[in-house]
């Protein structure tokens, strides 16, 4: 029902106002050519043009949806794969064309499992919609990295004041900055309008809708990186920094560790001043989204 409402709203807006009088922007036409002039394009148009409005609708409906529907079904259409800092860097440093179409083992959802990257990688940073609608937003606000055409062009054309194209080095610098702040690198996938990876989010536990959906409502919108944190009893001094920083409440204030909640984001590793925490591969957490290893298999 929500998808139908959004599509109908997009039709009305396009008919009444167009984008430039009666002419659509080039990026809108490119998106339509890729998706077809139908429901999926209209949904994509609304989602990317008014993402903050979309998230406000979802935020209002989430408590109800989490009660009346299978929470796993909610995550099927919109979900993320956590990336450790090293895996996030590898994605940004991709130096060849990568088209991977079977990610079922890596991303355990039935939809939107393609990863398509063209070299040179086209990256546009834009304002985080979750932070935009938060009553007390974290900063900086420009932390979402849209990847690949036509989506990058669409964002630049429709949100020129809050978006800009990044060089590879600028993207790496931003990753380092936000990770030091305690943000989680996540590769987001969305069905219906995208069918593939389209944005690397740098999520904070304060504002991120995906993290809140998981922590507060049990919606498994975030999949583990494939790693689990390991805490050295010898080096740990029980300072509490890791507990305070953990976005998924995997480490309690008394330093009790719940491996089932750990998503292997590596935030606790960064925050531990004693070097007492490390990330280790965990077969029970799935396969890491390692762009180099995956591309070599295709």
PDB file of N, CA and C in Angstrom, residues 81-92 175 179 183-187 200-202 223-228 263-267 269-270 278-281 287-291:
ATOM      1  N   UNK A  81      24.547  -4.403   4.298  1.00  0.00           N
ATOM      2  CA  UNK A  81      25.630  -5.297   4.691  1.00  0.00           C
ATOM      3  C   UNK A  81      26.700  -4.439   5.345  1.00  0.00           C
ATOM      4  N   UNK A  82      26.985  -4.704   6.602  1.00  0.00           N
ATOM      5  CA  UNK A  82      28.018  -3.950   7.307  1.00  0.00           C
ATOM      6  C   UNK A  82      29.379  -4.229   6.674  1.00  0.00           C
ATOM      7  N   UNK A  83      30.164  -3.182   6.574  1.00  0.00           N
ATOM      8  CA  UNK A  83      31.525  -3.295   6.050  1.00  0.00           C
ATOM      9  C   UNK A  83      32.514  -2.920   7.145  1.00  0.00           C
ATOM     10  N   UNK A  84      33.492  -3.747   7.365  1.00  0.00           N
ATOM     11  CA  UNK A  84      34.579  -3.340   8.242  1.00  0.00           C
ATOM     12  C   UNK A  84      35.328  -2.198   7.576  1.00  0.00           C
ATOM     13  N   UNK A  85      36.123  -1.432   8.312  1.00  0.00           N
ATOM     14  CA  UNK A  85      36.874  -0.329   7.677  1.00  0.00           C
ATOM     15  C   UNK A  85      37.692  -0.766   6.473  1.00  0.00           C
ATOM     16  N   UNK A  86      38.332  -1.921   6.561  1.00  0.00           N
ATOM     17  CA  UNK A  86      39.161  -2.393   5.454  1.00  0.00           C
ATOM     18  C   UNK A  86      38.327  -2.754   4.233  1.00  0.00           C
ATOM     19  N   UNK A  87      37.165  -3.378   4.456  1.00  0.00           N
ATOM     20  CA  UNK A  87      36.301  -3.739   3.332  1.00  0.00           C
ATOM     21  C   UNK A  87      35.712  -2.499   2.672  1.00  0.00           C
ATOM     22  N   UNK A  88      35.399  -1.478   3.475  1.00  0.00           N
ATOM     23  CA  UNK A  88      34.885  -0.226   2.922  1.00  0.00           C
ATOM     24  C   UNK A  88      35.943   0.430   2.033  1.00  0.00           C
ATOM     25  N   UNK A  89      37.183   0.423   2.474  1.00  0.00           N
ATOM     26  CA  UNK A  89      38.268   1.004   1.679  1.00  0.00           C
ATOM     27  C   UNK A  89      38.444   0.236   0.364  1.00  0.00           C
ATOM     28  N   UNK A  90      38.350  -1.076   0.423  1.00  0.00           N
ATOM     29  CA  UNK A  90      38.503  -1.878  -0.793  1.00  0.00           C
ATOM     30  C   UNK A  90      37.445  -1.517  -1.821  1.00  0.00           C
ATOM     31  N   UNK A  91      36.240  -1.281  -1.366  1.00  0.00           N
ATOM     32  CA  UNK A  91      35.167  -0.934  -2.294  1.00  0.00           C
ATOM     33  C   UNK A  91      35.469   0.391  -2.984  1.00  0.00           C
ATOM     34  N   UNK A  92      35.921   1.366  -2.211  1.00  0.00           N
ATOM     35  CA  UNK A  92      36.242   2.675  -2.776  1.00  0.00           C
ATOM     36  C   UNK A  92      37.429   2.586  -3.736  1.00  0.00           C
ATOM     37  N   UNK A 175      35.714   8.389   4.890  1.00  0.00           N
ATOM     38  CA  UNK A 175      35.561   7.122   5.609  1.00  0.00           C
ATOM     39  C   UNK A 175      36.352   7.138   6.909  1.00  0.00           C
ATOM     40  N   UNK A 179      34.565   7.111  10.663  1.00  0.00           N
ATOM     41  CA  UNK A 179      34.805   5.917  11.488  1.00  0.00           C
ATOM     42  C   UNK A 179      35.401   6.298  12.834  1.00  0.00           C
ATOM     43  N   UNK A 183      31.012   5.879  13.459  1.00  0.00           N
ATOM     44  CA  UNK A 183      29.994   5.529  12.461  1.00  0.00           C
ATOM     45  C   UNK A 183      30.260   4.145  11.868  1.00  0.00           C
ATOM     46  N   UNK A 184      29.178   3.513  11.422  1.00  0.00           N
ATOM     47  CA  UNK A 184      29.235   2.188  10.810  1.00  0.00           C
ATOM     48  C   UNK A 184      29.181   2.336   9.295  1.00  0.00           C
ATOM     49  N   UNK A 185      30.102   1.707   8.579  1.00  0.00           N
ATOM     50  CA  UNK A 185      30.063   1.682   7.124  1.00  0.00           C
ATOM     51  C   UNK A 185      29.094   0.573   6.693  1.00  0.00           C
ATOM     52  N   UNK A 186      28.119   0.915   5.862  1.00  0.00           N
ATOM     53  CA  UNK A 186      27.117  -0.056   5.437  1.00  0.00           C
ATOM     54  C   UNK A 186      26.841   0.088   3.949  1.00  0.00           C
ATOM     55  N   UNK A 187      26.853  -1.045   3.245  1.00  0.00           N
ATOM     56  CA  UNK A 187      26.478  -1.059   1.831  1.00  0.00           C
ATOM     57  C   UNK A 187      24.989  -1.357   1.757  1.00  0.00           C
ATOM     58  N   UNK A 200      26.789   3.744  -0.097  1.00  0.00           N
ATOM     59  CA  UNK A 200      27.499   3.369   1.121  1.00  0.00           C
ATOM     60  C   UNK A 200      27.153   4.417   2.176  1.00  0.00           C
ATOM     61  N   UNK A 201      26.427   3.979   3.187  1.00  0.00           N
ATOM     62  CA  UNK A 201      26.065   4.880   4.272  1.00  0.00           C
ATOM     63  C   UNK A 201      27.110   4.799   5.378  1.00  0.00           C
ATOM     64  N   UNK A 202      27.278   5.903   6.068  1.00  0.00           N
ATOM     65  CA  UNK A 202      28.143   5.953   7.236  1.00  0.00           C
ATOM     66  C   UNK A 202      27.244   6.316   8.409  1.00  0.00           C
ATOM     67  N   UNK A 223      22.869  -6.672   8.091  1.00  0.00           N
ATOM     68  CA  UNK A 223      23.541  -7.972   8.112  1.00  0.00           C
ATOM     69  C   UNK A 223      24.981  -7.808   8.559  1.00  0.00           C
ATOM     70  N   UNK A 224      25.464  -8.779   9.275  1.00  0.00           N
ATOM     71  CA  UNK A 224      26.824  -8.735   9.798  1.00  0.00           C
ATOM     72  C   UNK A 224      27.858  -8.654   8.688  1.00  0.00           C
ATOM     73  N   UNK A 225      28.982  -8.041   9.019  1.00  0.00           N
ATOM     74  CA  UNK A 225      30.093  -7.940   8.065  1.00  0.00           C
ATOM     75  C   UNK A 225      30.738  -9.290   7.787  1.00  0.00           C
ATOM     76  N   UNK A 226      30.471 -10.271   8.654  1.00  0.00           N
ATOM     77  CA  UNK A 226      31.153 -11.560   8.550  1.00  0.00           C
ATOM     78  C   UNK A 226      32.257 -11.705   9.578  1.00  0.00           C
ATOM     79  N   UNK A 227      32.389 -10.669  10.396  1.00  0.00           N
ATOM     80  CA  UNK A 227      33.388 -10.660  11.464  1.00  0.00           C
ATOM     81  C   UNK A 227      32.698 -10.514  12.814  1.00  0.00           C
ATOM     82  N   UNK A 228      33.395 -10.911  13.862  1.00  0.00           N
ATOM     83  CA  UNK A 228      32.932 -10.721  15.235  1.00  0.00           C
ATOM     84  C   UNK A 228      34.067 -10.134  16.060  1.00  0.00           C
ATOM     85  N   UNK A 263      27.747  -6.978  14.950  1.00  0.00           N
ATOM     86  CA  UNK A 263      27.682  -6.942  13.495  1.00  0.00           C
ATOM     87  C   UNK A 263      29.061  -6.809  12.844  1.00  0.00           C
ATOM     88  N   UNK A 264      30.111  -6.815  13.664  1.00  0.00           N
ATOM     89  CA  UNK A 264      31.466  -6.771  13.118  1.00  0.00           C
ATOM     90  C   UNK A 264      31.806  -5.488  12.397  1.00  0.00           C
ATOM     91  N   UNK A 265      31.332  -4.364  12.924  1.00  0.00           N
ATOM     92  CA  UNK A 265      31.575  -3.071  12.265  1.00  0.00           C
ATOM     93  C   UNK A 265      32.954  -2.500  12.566  1.00  0.00           C
ATOM     94  N   UNK A 266      33.544  -2.890  13.685  1.00  0.00           N
ATOM     95  CA  UNK A 266      34.884  -2.425  14.034  1.00  0.00           C
ATOM     96  C   UNK A 266      34.933  -1.109  14.781  1.00  0.00           C
ATOM     97  N   UNK A 267      33.770  -0.552  15.136  1.00  0.00           N
ATOM     98  CA  UNK A 267      33.767   0.708  15.883  1.00  0.00           C
ATOM     99  C   UNK A 267      34.444   0.535  17.239  1.00  0.00           C
ATOM    100  N   UNK A 269      36.767  -1.494  18.004  1.00  0.00           N
ATOM    101  CA  UNK A 269      38.213  -1.630  17.807  1.00  0.00           C
ATOM    102  C   UNK A 269      38.867  -0.254  17.779  1.00  0.00           C
ATOM    103  N   UNK A 270      38.227   0.667  17.073  1.00  0.00           N
ATOM    104  CA  UNK A 270      38.754   2.025  16.963  1.00  0.00           C
ATOM    105  C   UNK A 270      38.732   2.749  18.296  1.00  0.00           C
ATOM    106  N   UNK A 278      39.770  -6.871  18.676  1.00  0.00           N
ATOM    107  CA  UNK A 278      40.103  -7.095  17.272  1.00  0.00           C
ATOM    108  C   UNK A 278      38.900  -7.724  16.584  1.00  0.00           C
ATOM    109  N   UNK A 279      38.904  -7.685  15.257  1.00  0.00           N
ATOM    110  CA  UNK A 279      37.860  -8.347  14.477  1.00  0.00           C
ATOM    111  C   UNK A 279      38.398  -9.664  13.940  1.00  0.00           C
ATOM    112  N   UNK A 280      37.596 -10.714  14.092  1.00  0.00           N
ATOM    113  CA  UNK A 280      37.983 -12.019  13.582  1.00  0.00           C
ATOM    114  C   UNK A 280      36.878 -12.566  12.697  1.00  0.00           C
ATOM    115  N   UNK A 281      37.275 -13.269  11.640  1.00  0.00           N
ATOM    116  CA  UNK A 281      36.292 -13.916  10.778  1.00  0.00           C
ATOM    117  C   UNK A 281      35.438 -14.877  11.599  1.00  0.00           C
ATOM    118  N   UNK A 287      29.439 -14.454   4.895  1.00  0.00           N
ATOM    119  CA  UNK A 287      30.653 -14.175   4.137  1.00  0.00           C
ATOM    120  C   UNK A 287      30.841 -12.667   3.983  1.00  0.00           C
ATOM    121  N   UNK A 288      32.037 -12.151   4.233  1.00  0.00           N
ATOM    122  CA  UNK A 288      32.278 -10.706   4.085  1.00  0.00           C
ATOM    123  C   UNK A 288      32.073 -10.227   2.651  1.00  0.00           C
ATOM    124  N   UNK A 289      31.658  -8.978   2.514  1.00  0.00           N
ATOM    125  CA  UNK A 289      31.510  -8.362   1.203  1.00  0.00           C
ATOM    126  C   UNK A 289      32.873  -7.805   0.794  1.00  0.00           C
ATOM    127  N   UNK A 290      33.779  -8.735   0.486  1.00  0.00           N
ATOM    128  CA  UNK A 290      35.140  -8.389   0.081  1.00  0.00           C
ATOM    129  C   UNK A 290      35.165  -8.262  -1.432  1.00  0.00           C
ATOM    130  N   UNK A 291      35.199  -7.026  -1.929  1.00  0.00           N
ATOM    131  CA  UNK A 291      35.047  -6.768  -3.347  1.00  0.00           C
ATOM    132  C   UNK A 291      36.144  -7.426  -4.168  1.00  0.00           C
TER     133      UNK A 291
END
